[in-house]
Amino acid sequence: MLRQLAERRRLLIEDQLADAMVALSSAIKAGLALAQALEILARQCPRPICQEFQQIVGEYQLGKDLQECLAEAKQRLRSENFALFAAAMEASRESGGRLNETVERIANSVRELQRLERKVQSETAQARTSSLYMALAPAVILVMNYFIDPVHTRMLFTEVPGQLILCLAG
């Protein structure tokens, strides 16, 4: 149950990441420093991504290096998209490039990846449902057969030839 909750939270963060990156890019374009832009994200983004930015900002305000805060968040989240975001921030900081443009490009890439993932999920949903029905079909047929001919159906479980047939089918 905890794994399921953690996975749901991780997926929600993945969904919110592209919007957060666009907001960060806009804040940097407006002339704010990176730390200030992250602070705004921590206050204005929806949950649960705001919690991650709050932790990053909190650790940074306590004196930790921003790159170290991002590296810890990257390990904590285990998200490829966040790892890309953190790497872009580090590269932009080291090379002195335009961080807002880099983050905006990454946000667009993340959105496109999310769109493609959703498309694949929706197009494979029918096949997954069909496979579930196919897996349940033998049990349903066995139950129906029991109501039609209970004597012979019981023989599948009590007689050796019937048990061999069930083992072979299994």
Tab-separated table of C-alpha atoms in Angstrom:
chain	number	residue	atom	x	y	z
A	1	MET	CA	0.000	0.000	0.000
A	2	LEU	CA	2.878	2.348	0.821
A	3	ARG	CA	4.561	1.515	-2.478
A	4	GLN	CA	1.341	2.305	-4.298
A	5	LEU	CA	1.003	5.657	-2.529
A	6	ALA	CA	4.652	6.478	-3.234
A	7	GLU	CA	4.252	5.549	-6.903
A	8	ARG	CA	1.098	7.650	-7.187
A	9	ARG	CA	2.953	10.610	-5.640
A	10	ARG	CA	5.903	10.110	-7.990
A	11	LEU	CA	3.605	10.046	-11.025
A	12	LEU	CA	1.834	13.182	-9.834
A	13	ILE	CA	5.191	14.932	-9.458
A	14	GLU	CA	6.128	13.795	-12.973
A	15	ASP	CA	2.909	15.318	-14.304
A	16	GLN	CA	3.490	18.613	-12.493
A	17	LEU	CA	7.180	18.919	-13.360
A	18	ALA	CA	6.795	20.411	-16.841
A	19	ASP	CA	4.491	23.172	-15.576
A	20	ALA	CA	6.892	23.884	-12.718
A	21	MET	CA	9.771	24.188	-15.177
A	22	VAL	CA	7.813	26.661	-17.311
A	23	ALA	CA	7.015	28.694	-14.185
A	24	LEU	CA	10.700	28.621	-13.189
A	25	SER	CA	11.701	29.779	-16.661
A	26	SER	CA	9.198	32.636	-16.489
A	27	ALA	CA	10.435	33.700	-13.064
A	28	ILE	CA	14.041	33.732	-14.282
A	29	LYS	CA	13.003	35.697	-17.382
A	30	ALA	CA	11.395	38.229	-15.062
A	31	GLY	CA	14.809	38.875	-13.535
A	32	LEU	CA	14.727	36.753	-10.387
A	33	ALA	CA	17.730	34.804	-9.196
A	34	LEU	CA	17.544	31.023	-9.338
A	35	ALA	CA	17.098	30.692	-5.568
A	36	GLN	CA	14.293	33.268	-5.595
A	37	ALA	CA	12.580	31.529	-8.501
A	38	LEU	CA	12.764	28.200	-6.660
A	39	GLU	CA	11.292	29.866	-3.576
A	40	ILE	CA	8.348	31.127	-5.628
A	41	LEU	CA	7.828	27.624	-7.014
A	42	ALA	CA	7.840	26.246	-3.486
A	43	ARG	CA	5.039	28.638	-2.557
A	44	GLN	CA	2.908	28.588	-5.704
A	45	CYS	CA	3.069	25.108	-7.214
A	46	PRO	CA	0.427	22.501	-6.363
A	47	ARG	CA	1.135	19.584	-4.091
A	48	PRO	CA	3.171	17.350	-4.104
A	49	ILE	CA	5.810	19.078	-6.263
A	50	CYS	CA	5.739	22.167	-4.048
A	51	GLN	CA	6.837	19.990	-1.133
A	52	GLU	CA	9.934	18.932	-3.035
A	53	PHE	CA	10.768	22.525	-3.936
A	54	GLN	CA	10.130	23.563	-0.317
A	55	GLN	CA	12.633	20.967	0.828
A	56	ILE	CA	15.193	22.123	-1.747
A	57	VAL	CA	14.720	25.782	-0.781
A	58	GLY	CA	14.755	24.974	2.936
A	59	GLU	CA	18.029	23.076	2.686
A	60	TYR	CA	19.515	25.823	0.531
A	61	GLN	CA	18.527	28.471	3.084
A	62	LEU	CA	20.178	26.408	5.806
A	63	GLY	CA	23.479	26.714	3.951
A	64	LYS	CA	23.645	23.705	1.688
A	65	ASP	CA	24.951	24.193	-1.841
A	66	LEU	CA	22.147	24.355	-4.417
A	67	GLN	CA	23.724	21.632	-6.551
A	68	GLU	CA	23.860	19.354	-3.514
A	69	CYS	CA	20.177	20.068	-2.769
A	70	LEU	CA	19.250	19.240	-6.358
A	71	ALA	CA	21.337	16.052	-6.302
A	72	GLU	CA	19.561	14.886	-3.142
A	73	ALA	CA	16.173	15.690	-4.674
A	74	LYS	CA	17.190	13.764	-7.794
A	75	GLN	CA	17.997	10.700	-5.668
A	76	ARG	CA	14.835	11.101	-3.628
A	77	LEU	CA	12.509	11.439	-6.625
A	78	ARG	CA	14.185	8.911	-8.956
A	79	SER	CA	12.739	10.747	-11.919
A	80	GLU	CA	14.498	10.901	-15.263
A	81	ASN	CA	12.796	14.188	-16.056
A	82	PHE	CA	13.885	15.768	-12.770
A	83	ALA	CA	17.397	14.419	-13.323
A	84	LEU	CA	17.426	16.123	-16.730
A	85	PHE	CA	16.166	19.328	-15.123
A	86	ALA	CA	18.865	19.196	-12.407
A	87	ALA	CA	21.593	18.452	-14.961
A	88	ALA	CA	20.492	21.396	-17.108
A	89	MET	CA	20.551	23.693	-14.105
A	90	GLU	CA	24.035	22.536	-13.179
A	91	ALA	CA	25.354	22.830	-16.753
A	92	SER	CA	23.798	26.248	-17.203
A	93	ARG	CA	25.234	27.436	-13.927
A	94	GLU	CA	28.730	26.199	-14.785
A	95	SER	CA	28.750	27.479	-18.365
A	96	GLY	CA	26.831	30.678	-17.709
A	97	GLY	CA	24.219	29.953	-20.366
A	98	ARG	CA	20.664	31.182	-20.444
A	99	LEU	CA	18.975	29.036	-17.864
A	100	ASN	CA	15.447	30.142	-18.728
A	101	GLU	CA	15.750	29.013	-22.358
A	102	THR	CA	17.305	25.695	-21.341
A	103	VAL	CA	14.618	24.998	-18.755
A	104	GLU	CA	11.893	25.969	-21.214
A	105	ARG	CA	13.265	23.564	-23.832
A	106	ILE	CA	13.435	20.782	-21.277
A	107	ALA	CA	9.860	21.547	-20.175
A	108	ASN	CA	8.689	21.239	-23.775
A	109	SER	CA	10.559	17.946	-24.131
A	110	VAL	CA	9.050	16.625	-20.897
A	111	ARG	CA	5.555	17.592	-22.043
A	112	GLU	CA	6.075	15.834	-25.354
A	113	LEU	CA	7.373	12.704	-23.593
A	114	GLN	CA	4.367	12.722	-21.264
A	115	ARG	CA	2.020	13.110	-24.226
A	116	LEU	CA	3.636	10.140	-25.978
A	117	GLU	CA	3.525	8.005	-22.818
A	118	ARG	CA	-0.178	8.744	-22.371
A	119	LYS	CA	-0.809	7.903	-26.025
A	120	VAL	CA	0.969	4.561	-25.659
A	121	GLN	CA	-0.984	3.801	-22.469
A	122	SER	CA	-4.304	4.610	-24.088
A	123	GLU	CA	-3.529	2.593	-27.220
A	124	THR	CA	-2.410	-0.459	-25.243
A	125	ALA	CA	-5.315	-0.328	-22.775
A	126	GLN	CA	-7.543	-2.447	-25.018
A	127	ALA	CA	-4.860	-5.113	-25.393
A	128	ARG	CA	-4.322	-5.218	-21.617
A	129	THR	CA	-8.059	-5.573	-21.020
A	130	SER	CA	-8.294	-8.320	-23.636
A	131	SER	CA	-5.426	-10.213	-22.026
A	132	LEU	CA	-7.182	-10.010	-18.647
A	133	TYR	CA	-10.384	-11.405	-20.164
A	134	MET	CA	-8.438	-14.186	-21.862
A	135	ALA	CA	-6.742	-15.088	-18.576
A	136	LEU	CA	-10.085	-15.244	-16.736
A	137	ALA	CA	-11.948	-17.122	-19.485
A	138	PRO	CA	-10.919	-20.697	-18.471
A	139	ALA	CA	-12.071	-20.171	-14.876
A	140	VAL	CA	-15.399	-18.701	-16.017
A	141	ILE	CA	-15.937	-21.573	-18.462
A	142	LEU	CA	-15.125	-24.093	-15.717
A	143	VAL	CA	-17.708	-22.522	-13.374
A	144	MET	CA	-20.323	-22.426	-16.132
A	145	ASN	CA	-19.567	-26.048	-16.995
A	146	TYR	CA	-20.011	-26.993	-13.329
A	147	PHE	CA	-23.585	-25.651	-13.393
A	148	ILE	CA	-24.330	-27.462	-16.653
A	149	ASP	CA	-22.700	-30.823	-15.834
A	150	PRO	CA	-21.502	-30.997	-12.202
A	151	VAL	CA	-20.693	-34.716	-12.236
A	152	HIS	CA	-18.196	-34.581	-15.083
A	153	THR	CA	-16.764	-31.273	-13.894
A	154	ARG	CA	-16.051	-32.805	-10.461
A	155	MET	CA	-14.257	-35.627	-12.237
A	156	LEU	CA	-11.693	-33.105	-13.461
A	157	PHE	CA	-10.647	-32.613	-9.848
A	158	THR	CA	-11.129	-36.140	-8.452
A	159	GLU	CA	-9.917	-38.451	-11.245
A	160	VAL	CA	-6.302	-38.768	-12.345
A	161	PRO	CA	-6.994	-38.145	-16.084
A	162	GLY	CA	-8.983	-35.008	-15.143
A	163	GLN	CA	-6.161	-33.778	-12.924
A	164	LEU	CA	-3.694	-34.385	-15.740
A	165	ILE	CA	-5.891	-32.328	-18.066
A	166	LEU	CA	-6.019	-29.505	-15.495
A	167	CYS	CA	-2.226	-29.635	-15.040
A	168	LEU	CA	-1.738	-29.563	-18.780
A	169	ALA	CA	-4.133	-26.621	-19.109
A	170	GLY	CA	-2.436	-24.814	-16.222
